[in-house]
Coordinates of N, CA and C in Angstrom, one line a residue:
Chain A
D1 N -51.2 -83.1 -60.6 CA -50.7 -81.7 -60.4 C -49.6 -81.3 -61.3
A2 N -49.6 -80.0 -61.9 CA -48.7 -79.5 -62.8 C -47.3 -79.5 -62.0
K3 N -46.2 -79.7 -62.8 CA -44.9 -79.7 -62.3 C -44.3 -78.3 -62.1
T4 N -43.4 -78.2 -61.2 CA -42.6 -76.9 -61.1 C -41.1 -77.3 -61.1
T5 N -40.3 -76.4 -61.5 CA -38.9 -76.6 -61.5 C -38.2 -75.4 -60.8
Q6 N -37.3 -75.8 -59.8 CA -36.7 -74.8 -59.1 C -35.2 -75.2 -58.9
P7 N -34.2 -74.2 -58.8 CA -32.8 -74.6 -58.7 C -32.6 -75.3 -57.4
N8 N -31.7 -76.3 -57.4 CA -31.5 -77.1 -56.1 C -31.1 -76.3 -55.0
S9 N -30.2 -75.3 -55.2 CA -29.7 -74.4 -54.1 C -29.4 -73.0 -54.6
M10 N -29.4 -72.0 -53.7 CA -29.0 -70.6 -53.9 C -28.3 -70.2 -52.6
E11 N -27.6 -69.1 -52.8 CA -26.9 -68.5 -51.8 C -27.1 -67.0 -51.8
S12 N -27.2 -66.4 -50.7 CA -27.3 -65.0 -50.5 C -26.7 -64.4 -49.3
N13 N -26.5 -63.2 -49.2 CA -25.9 -62.5 -48.1 C -26.9 -61.9 -47.2
E14 N -26.6 -61.8 -46.0 CA -27.6 -61.3 -45.0 C -27.9 -59.8 -45.3
E15 N -29.1 -59.4 -45.3 CA -29.6 -58.1 -45.4 C -29.7 -57.7 -46.9
E16 N -29.5 -58.7 -47.8 CA -29.6 -58.4 -49.3 C -30.9 -59.0 -49.8
P17 N -31.5 -58.6 -50.8 CA -32.6 -59.2 -51.4 C -32.4 -60.5 -52.0
V18 N -33.4 -61.4 -51.9 CA -33.2 -62.7 -52.5 C -34.3 -63.0 -53.5
H19 N -33.9 -63.5 -54.7 CA -35.0 -63.8 -55.6 C -35.0 -65.2 -56.0
L20 N -36.0 -66.0 -55.6 CA -36.1 -67.4 -55.8 C -37.0 -67.7 -56.9
P21 N -36.4 -68.3 -58.0 CA -37.2 -68.5 -59.2 C -38.0 -69.9 -59.3
C22 N -39.1 -69.8 -60.0 CA -39.8 -71.1 -60.2 C -40.4 -71.1 -61.5
N23 N -40.2 -72.2 -62.3 CA -40.7 -72.4 -63.6 C -41.9 -73.4 -63.5
H24 N -43.0 -73.0 -64.2 CA -44.1 -74.0 -64.2 C -44.8 -73.7 -65.5
S25 N -44.2 -74.2 -66.6 CA -44.6 -73.9 -67.9 C -46.0 -74.6 -68.2
T26 N -46.2 -75.7 -67.6 CA -47.5 -76.4 -67.8 C -48.6 -76.0 -66.9
I27 N -48.6 -74.8 -66.2 CA -49.6 -74.4 -65.4 C -50.9 -74.2 -66.1
S28 N -52.1 -74.5 -65.4 CA -53.4 -74.3 -66.0 C -54.0 -73.1 -65.4
G29 N -55.1 -72.7 -65.9 CA -55.7 -71.5 -65.5 C -56.2 -71.6 -64.1
T30 N -56.4 -72.8 -63.7 CA -57.0 -73.0 -62.2 C -56.0 -73.2 -61.2
D31 N -54.7 -73.2 -61.5 CA -53.7 -73.5 -60.6 C -53.2 -72.3 -59.8
Y32 N -53.3 -72.4 -58.5 CA -52.7 -71.4 -57.6 C -51.2 -71.7 -57.4
I33 N -50.4 -70.7 -57.3 CA -49.0 -70.8 -57.0 C -48.8 -70.5 -55.6
H34 N -48.2 -71.5 -54.9 CA -48.0 -71.5 -53.4 C -46.5 -71.5 -53.2
W35 N -46.1 -70.8 -52.2 CA -44.7 -71.1 -51.7 C -44.7 -71.3 -50.1
Y36 N -44.0 -72.4 -49.9 CA -43.8 -72.8 -48.4 C -42.3 -72.8 -48.2
R37 N -42.0 -72.7 -46.9 CA -40.5 -73.0 -46.6 C -40.4 -73.9 -45.5
Q38 N -39.3 -74.6 -45.4 CA -39.1 -75.5 -44.3 C -37.8 -75.2 -43.7
L39 N -37.8 -74.8 -42.4 CA -36.5 -74.5 -41.7 C -36.0 -75.8 -41.1
P40 N -34.7 -75.9 -40.8 CA -34.2 -77.2 -40.3 C -35.0 -77.7 -39.0
S41 N -35.2 -79.0 -39.1 CA -36.0 -79.6 -38.0 C -37.3 -79.1 -37.7
Q42 N -38.1 -78.5 -38.7 CA -39.4 -78.0 -38.4 C -40.3 -78.4 -39.6
G43 N -41.6 -78.3 -39.3 CA -42.6 -78.5 -40.5 C -42.5 -77.4 -41.4
P44 N -43.1 -77.7 -42.7 CA -43.2 -76.6 -43.6 C -44.0 -75.4 -43.1
E45 N -43.8 -74.2 -43.6 CA -44.4 -73.1 -43.1 C -44.9 -72.3 -44.4
Y46 N -46.2 -71.9 -44.4 CA -46.8 -71.1 -45.4 C -46.0 -69.8 -45.6
V47 N -45.7 -69.4 -46.8 CA -45.0 -68.1 -47.1 C -46.0 -67.2 -47.8
I48 N -46.5 -67.6 -48.9 CA -47.2 -66.8 -49.8 C -48.0 -67.5 -50.8
H49 N -49.1 -67.0 -51.4 CA -49.7 -67.7 -52.7 C -50.4 -66.6 -53.5
G50 N -50.6 -67.0 -54.7 CA -51.2 -66.1 -55.7 C -51.7 -66.8 -56.9
L51 N -52.5 -66.1 -57.7 CA -53.2 -66.7 -58.9 C -52.6 -66.0 -60.1
T52 N -52.9 -64.7 -60.2 CA -52.4 -64.1 -61.4 C -51.7 -62.8 -61.1
S53 N -52.1 -62.1 -60.1 CA -51.5 -60.8 -59.7 C -50.4 -60.9 -58.8
N54 N -49.4 -60.1 -58.7 CA -48.3 -59.9 -57.7 C -48.9 -59.9 -56.3
V55 N -48.3 -60.5 -55.4 CA -48.9 -60.5 -53.9 C -47.7 -60.0 -53.1
N56 N -48.1 -59.4 -52.0 CA -47.1 -58.9 -51.0 C -47.7 -59.4 -49.5
N57 N -46.9 -59.8 -48.7 CA -47.3 -59.9 -47.4 C -46.1 -59.5 -46.5
R58 N -46.2 -59.8 -45.2 CA -45.1 -59.3 -44.3 C -43.9 -60.1 -44.4
M59 N -44.0 -61.4 -44.9 CA -42.8 -62.2 -45.2 C -42.1 -62.1 -46.4
A60 N -42.9 -61.8 -47.6 CA -42.3 -61.9 -48.8 C -43.2 -61.3 -49.9
S61 N -42.6 -61.2 -51.1 CA -43.5 -60.7 -52.3 C -43.4 -61.9 -53.3
L62 N -44.5 -62.0 -54.0 CA -44.6 -63.0 -55.0 C -44.8 -62.3 -56.4
A63 N -43.9 -62.5 -57.3 CA -44.1 -61.8 -58.7 C -44.4 -62.9 -59.7
I64 N -45.5 -62.8 -60.3 CA -46.0 -63.8 -61.2 C -45.9 -63.3 -62.7
A65 N -45.3 -64.0 -63.6 CA -45.1 -63.6 -64.9 C -46.4 -63.4 -65.6
E66 N -46.5 -62.5 -66.5 CA -47.8 -62.3 -67.3 C -48.4 -63.5 -67.8
D67 N -47.6 -64.4 -68.4 CA -48.0 -65.6 -68.9 C -48.2 -66.7 -67.9
R68 N -47.9 -66.5 -66.8 CA -48.0 -67.4 -65.5 C -47.1 -68.7 -65.6
K69 N -46.1 -68.6 -66.6 CA -45.3 -69.8 -66.7 C -44.2 -69.8 -65.8
S70 N -44.0 -68.7 -65.1 CA -43.0 -68.7 -64.0 C -43.4 -67.7 -62.9
S71 N -42.7 -67.8 -61.8 CA -42.9 -66.8 -60.7 C -41.6 -66.7 -59.9
T72 N -41.5 -65.7 -59.1 CA -40.4 -65.4 -58.3 C -40.7 -65.0 -56.9
L73 N -40.2 -65.7 -55.9 CA -40.4 -65.3 -54.6 C -39.3 -64.4 -54.2
I74 N -39.7 -63.3 -53.6 CA -38.7 -62.2 -53.3 C -38.7 -62.0 -51.7
L75 N -37.6 -62.3 -51.2 CA -37.3 -61.9 -49.8 C -36.5 -60.6 -49.8
H76 N -37.2 -59.5 -49.3 CA -36.6 -58.2 -49.4 C -35.3 -58.0 -48.7
R77 N -35.2 -58.5 -47.5 CA -33.8 -58.4 -46.8 C -33.7 -59.7 -46.2
A78 N -32.8 -60.5 -46.6 CA -32.5 -61.9 -46.1 C -31.9 -61.8 -44.7
T79 N -32.4 -62.7 -43.8 CA -31.7 -62.8 -42.5 C -31.3 -64.2 -42.4
L80 N -30.5 -64.5 -41.3 CA -30.0 -65.8 -41.1 C -31.2 -66.7 -40.9
R81 N -32.2 -66.2 -40.4 CA -33.4 -67.1 -40.0 C -34.2 -67.5 -41.4
D82 N -33.8 -66.9 -42.4 CA -34.5 -67.3 -43.7 C -33.8 -68.4 -44.4
A83 N -32.7 -68.9 -43.8 CA -32.1 -70.1 -44.4 C -33.1 -71.3 -44.2
A84 N -33.4 -71.9 -45.4 CA -34.4 -72.9 -45.3 C -34.6 -73.5 -46.8
V85 N -35.4 -74.6 -46.8 CA -35.7 -75.1 -48.2 C -37.1 -74.4 -48.6
Y86 N -37.1 -73.9 -49.7 CA -38.3 -73.1 -50.2 C -38.9 -74.0 -51.4
Y87 N -40.2 -74.2 -51.2 CA -40.9 -75.1 -52.1 C -41.9 -74.1 -52.8
C88 N -41.9 -74.3 -54.1 CA -42.9 -73.7 -55.0 C -43.8 -74.8 -55.5
I89 N -45.1 -74.6 -55.2 CA -46.1 -75.6 -55.5 C -47.3 -75.1 -56.2
L90 N -47.9 -75.9 -57.1 CA -49.1 -75.5 -57.8 C -50.3 -76.3 -57.3
R91 N -51.3 -75.6 -56.9 CA -52.5 -76.3 -56.3 C -53.6 -76.1 -57.2
D92 N -54.2 -77.2 -57.8 CA -55.3 -77.1 -58.7 C -56.6 -76.8 -58.0
D93 N -57.2 -75.6 -58.3 CA -58.4 -75.2 -57.6 C -59.7 -76.1 -57.9
R94 N -59.4 -76.9 -59.1 CA -60.6 -77.7 -59.4 C -60.9 -78.8 -58.4
S95 N -59.9 -79.0 -57.5 CA -60.1 -80.2 -56.5 C -61.1 -79.8 -55.4
G96 N -61.6 -78.5 -55.5 CA -62.7 -78.2 -54.5 C -62.3 -77.3 -53.4
G97 N -63.2 -76.7 -52.9 CA -63.0 -75.7 -51.8 C -62.5 -76.2 -50.4
S98 N -62.7 -77.6 -50.3 CA -62.2 -78.1 -49.0 C -61.0 -79.0 -49.1
N99 N -60.5 -79.0 -50.4 CA -59.3 -79.9 -50.6 C -58.0 -79.1 -51.0
Y100 N -57.2 -78.8 -50.1 CA -56.1 -78.1 -50.4 C -54.8 -78.8 -50.2
K101 N -54.8 -80.1 -50.6 CA -53.6 -80.9 -50.5 C -52.6 -80.3 -51.4
L102 N -51.3 -80.4 -51.0 CA -50.2 -79.8 -51.8 C -49.2 -80.9 -52.1
T103 N -48.7 -80.9 -53.4 CA -47.6 -81.8 -53.8 C -46.3 -81.1 -53.8
F104 N -45.4 -81.6 -52.8 CA -44.1 -80.8 -52.7 C -43.2 -81.5 -53.6
G105 N -42.3 -80.6 -54.2 CA -41.1 -81.1 -54.9 C -39.9 -81.1 -54.0
K106 N -38.8 -80.9 -54.7 CA -37.5 -80.9 -54.0 C -37.1 -79.6 -53.4
G107 N -37.7 -78.5 -54.0 CA -37.4 -77.2 -53.5 C -36.0 -76.7 -53.6
T108 N -35.8 -75.4 -53.2 CA -34.5 -74.7 -53.3 C -34.0 -74.6 -51.9
L109 N -32.8 -75.1 -51.6 CA -32.1 -74.8 -50.3 C -31.4 -73.5 -50.4
L110 N -31.9 -72.5 -49.6 CA -31.4 -71.2 -49.5 C -30.4 -71.1 -48.4
T111 N -29.2 -70.8 -48.6 CA -28.0 -70.5 -47.6 C -27.9 -68.9 -47.5
V112 N -27.9 -68.5 -46.3 CA -27.7 -67.1 -46.1 C -26.4 -66.9 -45.3
N113 N -25.5 -66.1 -46.0 CA -24.2 -65.8 -45.4 C -24.2 -64.6 -44.6
P114 N -23.6 -64.7 -43.4 CA -23.5 -63.5 -42.5 C -22.6 -62.4 -43.1
Chain B
D1 N -45.2 -70.9 -33.4 CA -46.0 -72.0 -33.1 C -47.3 -72.0 -34.1
S2 N -47.5 -73.1 -34.9 CA -48.5 -73.1 -35.9 C -49.9 -73.4 -35.3
G3 N -49.9 -73.9 -34.0 CA -51.2 -74.2 -33.5 C -51.6 -75.7 -33.7
V4 N -50.8 -76.5 -34.5 CA -51.0 -77.8 -34.8 C -50.1 -78.6 -33.9
T5 N -50.7 -79.5 -33.0 CA -49.9 -80.3 -32.1 C -49.8 -81.8 -32.5
Q6 N -48.6 -82.3 -32.5 CA -48.5 -83.7 -32.9 C -47.7 -84.4 -31.8
T7 N -48.2 -85.6 -31.4 CA -47.6 -86.4 -30.5 C -47.5 -87.8 -30.9
P8 N -46.4 -88.6 -30.5 CA -45.2 -88.1 -29.8 C -44.2 -87.3 -30.6
K9 N -43.3 -86.7 -30.2 CA -42.2 -86.1 -31.0 C -41.3 -87.2 -31.6
H10 N -41.0 -88.1 -30.9 CA -40.1 -89.1 -31.2 C -40.8 -90.5 -30.9
L11 N -40.4 -91.5 -31.7 CA -40.9 -92.8 -31.5 C -40.0 -93.8 -32.1
I12 N -39.5 -94.7 -31.3 CA -38.6 -95.7 -31.7 C -39.3 -97.1 -31.4
T13 N -39.3 -97.9 -32.4 CA -40.0 -99.3 -32.4 C -39.3 -100.3 -33.3
A14 N -39.8 -101.4 -33.3 CA -39.2 -102.6 -34.0 C -40.0 -102.9 -35.2
T15 N -39.3 -103.7 -36.1 CA -40.0 -104.0 -37.3 C -41.2 -105.0 -36.9
G16 N -42.3 -104.9 -37.7 CA -43.4 -105.7 -37.5 C -44.4 -105.1 -36.4
Q17 N -44.0 -104.0 -35.7 CA -44.8 -103.5 -34.7 C -45.9 -102.5 -35.3
R18 N -46.8 -102.1 -34.5 CA -47.8 -101.1 -34.9 C -47.7 -99.9 -34.0
V19 N -47.9 -98.6 -34.6 CA -47.8 -97.5 -33.8 C -48.9 -96.5 -34.2
T20 N -49.3 -95.6 -33.3 CA -50.3 -94.6 -33.6 C -49.7 -93.2 -33.4
L21 N -49.9 -92.4 -34.4 CA -49.4 -91.0 -34.3 C -50.6 -90.1 -34.2
R22 N -50.6 -89.1 -33.4 CA -51.7 -88.3 -33.1 C -51.5 -86.8 -33.5
C23 N -52.6 -86.2 -34.0 CA -52.5 -84.8 -34.4 C -53.8 -84.1 -33.9
S24 N -53.5 -82.9 -33.3 CA -54.7 -82.0 -32.9 C -54.5 -80.8 -33.9
P25 N -55.5 -80.5 -34.7 CA -55.5 -79.4 -35.6 C -55.6 -78.1 -34.9
R26 N -55.4 -77.0 -35.5 CA -55.8 -75.8 -35.1 C -57.2 -75.6 -34.7
S27 N -57.5 -74.9 -33.7 CA -58.9 -74.8 -33.2 C -59.7 -74.3 -34.4
G28 N -60.8 -75.0 -34.7 CA -61.8 -74.6 -35.8 C -61.5 -75.2 -37.1
D29 N -60.2 -75.7 -37.3 CA -59.9 -76.3 -38.7 C -60.5 -77.7 -38.9
L30 N -61.2 -77.8 -40.0 CA -61.8 -79.0 -40.3 C -61.1 -80.0 -41.0
S31 N -60.0 -79.5 -41.8 CA -59.2 -80.4 -42.6 C -58.0 -80.8 -41.9
V32 N -57.6 -82.1 -42.0 CA -56.4 -82.5 -41.5 C -55.7 -83.4 -42.6
Y33 N -54.3 -83.1 -42.8 CA -53.5 -83.7 -43.9 C -52.4 -84.4 -43.2
W34 N -52.0 -85.6 -43.7 CA -50.9 -86.3 -43.3 C -49.8 -86.5 -44.3
Y35 N -48.6 -86.1 -44.0 CA -47.5 -86.1 -44.9 C -46.4 -87.0 -44.2
Q36 N -45.6 -87.7 -45.2 CA -44.4 -88.4 -44.8 C -43.2 -87.8 -45.4
Q37 N -42.2 -87.6 -44.6 CA -40.9 -87.0 -45.2 C -39.8 -87.9 -44.9
S38 N -39.2 -88.4 -46.0 CA -37.9 -89.2 -45.8 C -36.9 -88.6 -46.7
L39 N -35.6 -89.0 -46.5 CA -34.5 -88.3 -47.2 C -34.6 -88.7 -48.7
D40 N -35.0 -89.9 -49.1 CA -35.0 -90.2 -50.5 C -36.3 -89.7 -51.3
Q41 N -37.5 -89.7 -50.5 CA -38.7 -89.4 -51.2 C -39.2 -87.9 -51.0
G42 N -38.6 -87.2 -50.1 CA -39.0 -85.9 -49.8 C -40.4 -85.9 -49.2
L43 N -41.1 -84.9 -49.3 CA -42.5 -84.7 -48.6 C -43.5 -85.3 -49.5
Q44 N -44.2 -86.4 -49.0 CA -45.2 -87.2 -49.7 C -46.5 -87.0 -49.0
F45 N -47.5 -86.6 -49.7 CA -48.8 -86.5 -49.2 C -49.4 -88.0 -49.0
L46 N -49.9 -88.2 -47.9 CA -50.5 -89.4 -47.6 C -52.1 -89.5 -47.7
I47 N -52.7 -88.6 -46.9 CA -54.2 -88.7 -46.8 C -54.7 -87.4 -46.3
Q48 N -56.0 -87.0 -46.6 CA -56.7 -85.8 -46.1 C -58.0 -86.2 -45.5
Y49 N -58.4 -85.7 -44.3 CA -59.7 -85.8 -43.8 C -60.3 -84.4 -43.7
Y50 N -61.5 -84.4 -43.9 CA -62.4 -83.2 -43.7 C -63.6 -83.5 -42.9
N51 N -63.7 -82.9 -41.8 CA -64.8 -83.0 -40.8 C -65.2 -84.5 -40.7
G52 N -64.2 -85.3 -40.4 CA -64.4 -86.7 -40.1 C -64.5 -87.7 -41.4
E53 N -64.5 -87.1 -42.5 CA -64.6 -87.9 -43.7 C -63.3 -87.9 -44.6
E54 N -62.9 -89.1 -45.2 CA -61.7 -89.0 -46.0 C -62.0 -88.1 -47.2
R55 N -61.0 -87.3 -47.6 CA -61.4 -86.4 -48.7 C -60.4 -86.7 -49.9
A56 N -59.2 -87.0 -49.6 CA -58.2 -87.2 -50.6 C -57.1 -88.2 -50.2
K57 N -56.7 -89.0 -51.2 CA -55.8 -90.1 -50.7 C -54.6 -89.9 -51.7
G58 N -53.4 -90.1 -51.1 CA -52.1 -90.0 -51.8 C -51.4 -91.4 -51.8
N59 N -50.1 -91.3 -51.6 CA -49.3 -92.4 -51.6 C -49.3 -93.2 -50.3
I60 N -50.4 -93.5 -49.8 CA -50.5 -94.2 -48.5 C -50.5 -95.7 -48.7
L61 N -49.8 -96.3 -47.9 CA -49.6 -97.8 -48.1 C -50.8 -98.5 -47.4
E62 N -51.2 -99.7 -47.8 CA -52.3 -100.4 -47.3 C -52.1 -100.6 -45.7
R63 N -50.8 -100.8 -45.4 CA -50.5 -101.0 -44.0 C -50.8 -99.8 -43.1
F64 N -51.1 -98.6 -43.7 CA -51.3 -97.5 -43.0 C -52.7 -97.1 -43.1
S65 N -53.2 -96.6 -42.0 CA -54.7 -96.0 -42.0 C -54.7 -94.9 -41.2
A66 N -55.8 -94.1 -41.4 CA -56.0 -92.9 -40.6 C -57.4 -92.7 -40.4
Q67 N -57.8 -91.8 -39.3 CA -59.1 -91.5 -39.1 C -59.2 -90.1 -38.4
Q68 N -60.3 -89.4 -38.5 CA -60.5 -88.2 -37.8 C -61.7 -88.3 -37.0
F69 N -61.6 -88.0 -35.7 CA -62.6 -88.1 -34.7 C -63.6 -86.9 -34.6
P70 N -64.8 -87.1 -34.0 CA -65.7 -86.0 -33.9 C -65.0 -84.7 -33.3
D71 N -64.1 -84.9 -32.4 CA -63.4 -83.6 -31.9 C -62.4 -83.1 -32.8
L72 N -62.3 -83.7 -34.0 CA -61.5 -83.2 -35.1 C -60.0 -83.6 -34.9
H73 N -59.6 -84.2 -33.8 CA -58.2 -84.8 -33.9 C -58.1 -85.9 -34.8
S74 N -57.0 -86.2 -35.3 CA -56.7 -87.2 -36.2 C -55.6 -88.2 -35.7
E75 N -55.7 -89.5 -36.1 CA -54.6 -90.4 -35.8 C -54.3 -91.2 -37.1
L76 N -52.9 -91.3 -37.2 CA -52.4 -92.1 -38.3 C -51.9 -93.5 -37.6
N77 N -52.4 -94.5 -38.2 CA -52.0 -95.9 -37.7 C -51.0 -96.5 -38.6
L78 N -49.9 -96.9 -38.2 CA -48.9 -97.6 -39.1 C -48.7 -99.0 -38.5
S79 N -48.9 -100.0 -39.4 CA -48.7 -101.4 -38.8 C -47.8 -102.2 -39.7
S80 N -47.4 -103.3 -39.1 CA -46.4 -104.2 -39.8 C -45.3 -103.4 -40.2
L81 N -44.7 -102.6 -39.4 CA -43.7 -101.6 -39.7 C -42.4 -102.2 -40.3
E82 N -41.9 -101.6 -41.3 CA -40.7 -102.0 -41.9 C -39.6 -100.9 -41.8
L83 N -38.3 -101.3 -42.0 CA -37.3 -100.3 -41.8 C -37.4 -99.1 -42.7
G84 N -38.1 -99.3 -43.8 CA -38.3 -98.1 -44.7 C -39.4 -97.2 -44.3
D85 N -40.1 -97.5 -43.3 CA -41.1 -96.6 -42.8 C -40.6 -95.6 -41.9
S86 N -39.3 -95.7 -41.5 CA -38.6 -94.6 -40.7 C -38.6 -93.4 -41.5
A87 N -39.3 -92.4 -41.0 CA -39.3 -91.1 -41.5 C -39.9 -90.1 -40.5
L88 N -40.1 -88.8 -40.9 CA -40.7 -87.7 -40.3 C -42.1 -87.7 -40.8
Y89 N -43.1 -87.8 -39.8 CA -44.5 -87.8 -40.3 C -45.1 -86.4 -39.8
F90 N -45.6 -85.7 -40.7 CA -46.2 -84.3 -40.4 C -47.7 -84.3 -40.6
C91 N -48.3 -83.6 -39.8 CA -49.7 -83.4 -39.9 C -49.9 -81.9 -40.1
A92 N -50.9 -81.6 -40.9 CA -51.2 -80.2 -41.2 C -52.7 -80.0 -41.1
S93 N -53.1 -78.8 -40.9 CA -54.6 -78.6 -40.9 C -54.8 -77.2 -41.6
S94 N -56.1 -77.1 -42.1 CA -56.5 -75.8 -42.8 C -58.0 -75.6 -42.4
A95 N -58.3 -74.3 -42.6 CA -59.8 -73.9 -42.4 C -60.3 -74.0 -43.7
T96 N -61.7 -74.2 -43.6 CA -62.5 -74.2 -44.8 C -62.4 -72.9 -45.6
G97 N -62.1 -73.0 -46.9 CA -61.9 -71.9 -47.7 C -60.6 -71.1 -47.6
D98 N -59.8 -71.7 -46.8 CA -58.5 -70.9 -46.6 C -57.3 -71.8 -47.3
E99 N -56.5 -71.0 -48.0 CA -55.6 -71.8 -48.9 C -54.4 -72.3 -48.0
K100 N -54.2 -71.6 -46.9 CA -53.0 -71.9 -46.1 C -53.1 -73.2 -45.3
L101 N -52.0 -74.0 -45.4 CA -51.9 -75.2 -44.5 C -51.0 -74.8 -43.4
F102 N -51.3 -75.3 -42.2 CA -50.5 -75.1 -41.1 C -49.9 -76.4 -40.6
F103 N -48.7 -76.6 -40.5 CA -48.0 -77.9 -40.3 C -47.6 -77.9 -38.8
G104 N -47.7 -79.3 -38.1 CA -47.2 -79.3 -36.9 C -45.6 -79.6 -37.0
S105 N -45.0 -79.9 -35.9 CA -43.5 -80.1 -35.9 C -43.1 -81.5 -36.2
G106 N -44.1 -82.4 -36.3 CA -43.7 -83.6 -36.8 C -43.5 -84.8 -35.7
T107 N -43.7 -86.0 -36.1 CA -43.3 -87.2 -35.4 C -42.1 -87.8 -36.0
Q108 N -41.0 -88.0 -35.4 CA -39.9 -88.7 -36.0 C -40.0 -90.2 -35.6
L109 N -40.3 -91.1 -36.6 CA -40.4 -92.5 -36.4 C -39.1 -93.2 -36.8
S110 N -38.6 -94.0 -35.8 CA -37.5 -94.8 -36.2 C -37.8 -96.4 -36.0
V111 N -37.7 -97.1 -37.1 CA -38.0 -98.5 -37.0 C -36.7 -99.2 -37.0
L112 N -36.5 -99.9 -36.0 CA -35.1 -100.7 -35.8 C -35.3 -102.1 -36.1

């Protein structure tokens, strides 16, 4: 699996937007970009994913660079409940339609200040 | 609530013992994945089953084995336990053709 690079930690204030960066300079054309987060004492939780175009859902937005070598997860208004470790993961679509195993890195620990 | 159920939530055992962790996937999900999370290794993929068959293998030790039953629940068997096997074990499931993995709340294994 192609490698991703994320900052170890970031800090934000409540009700402000948060931009979490991810670099994936070795991404291939068949790699999907996934974001998961893990709240304290819980299992990872799906946030969003995309291939080439920017994506929005009720949790967040995903902005993908035109060359796909980087992406940014955007939380539009951070809340205290958004404090978690955020993982940026590349999934190779060549592994087949029934294989969605993900390789997690160390992620970014997001702290939200009240 | 992800819909994925793992039992037990906590397990304390001794070195050399054998334990079984159980996972019930979301209704209708054919794929089950097992992950191990420890402080030094992070989240490590162990193994995946799809509709009863092994589909992908990761960093799973030979002392560990898994299976998926006809009702789609899965079990992870850990034998000859060592202190280093102490970790959180997560199960996840996904629907065919769906990119999203849904994780359970994990089983905390402590080997003393």
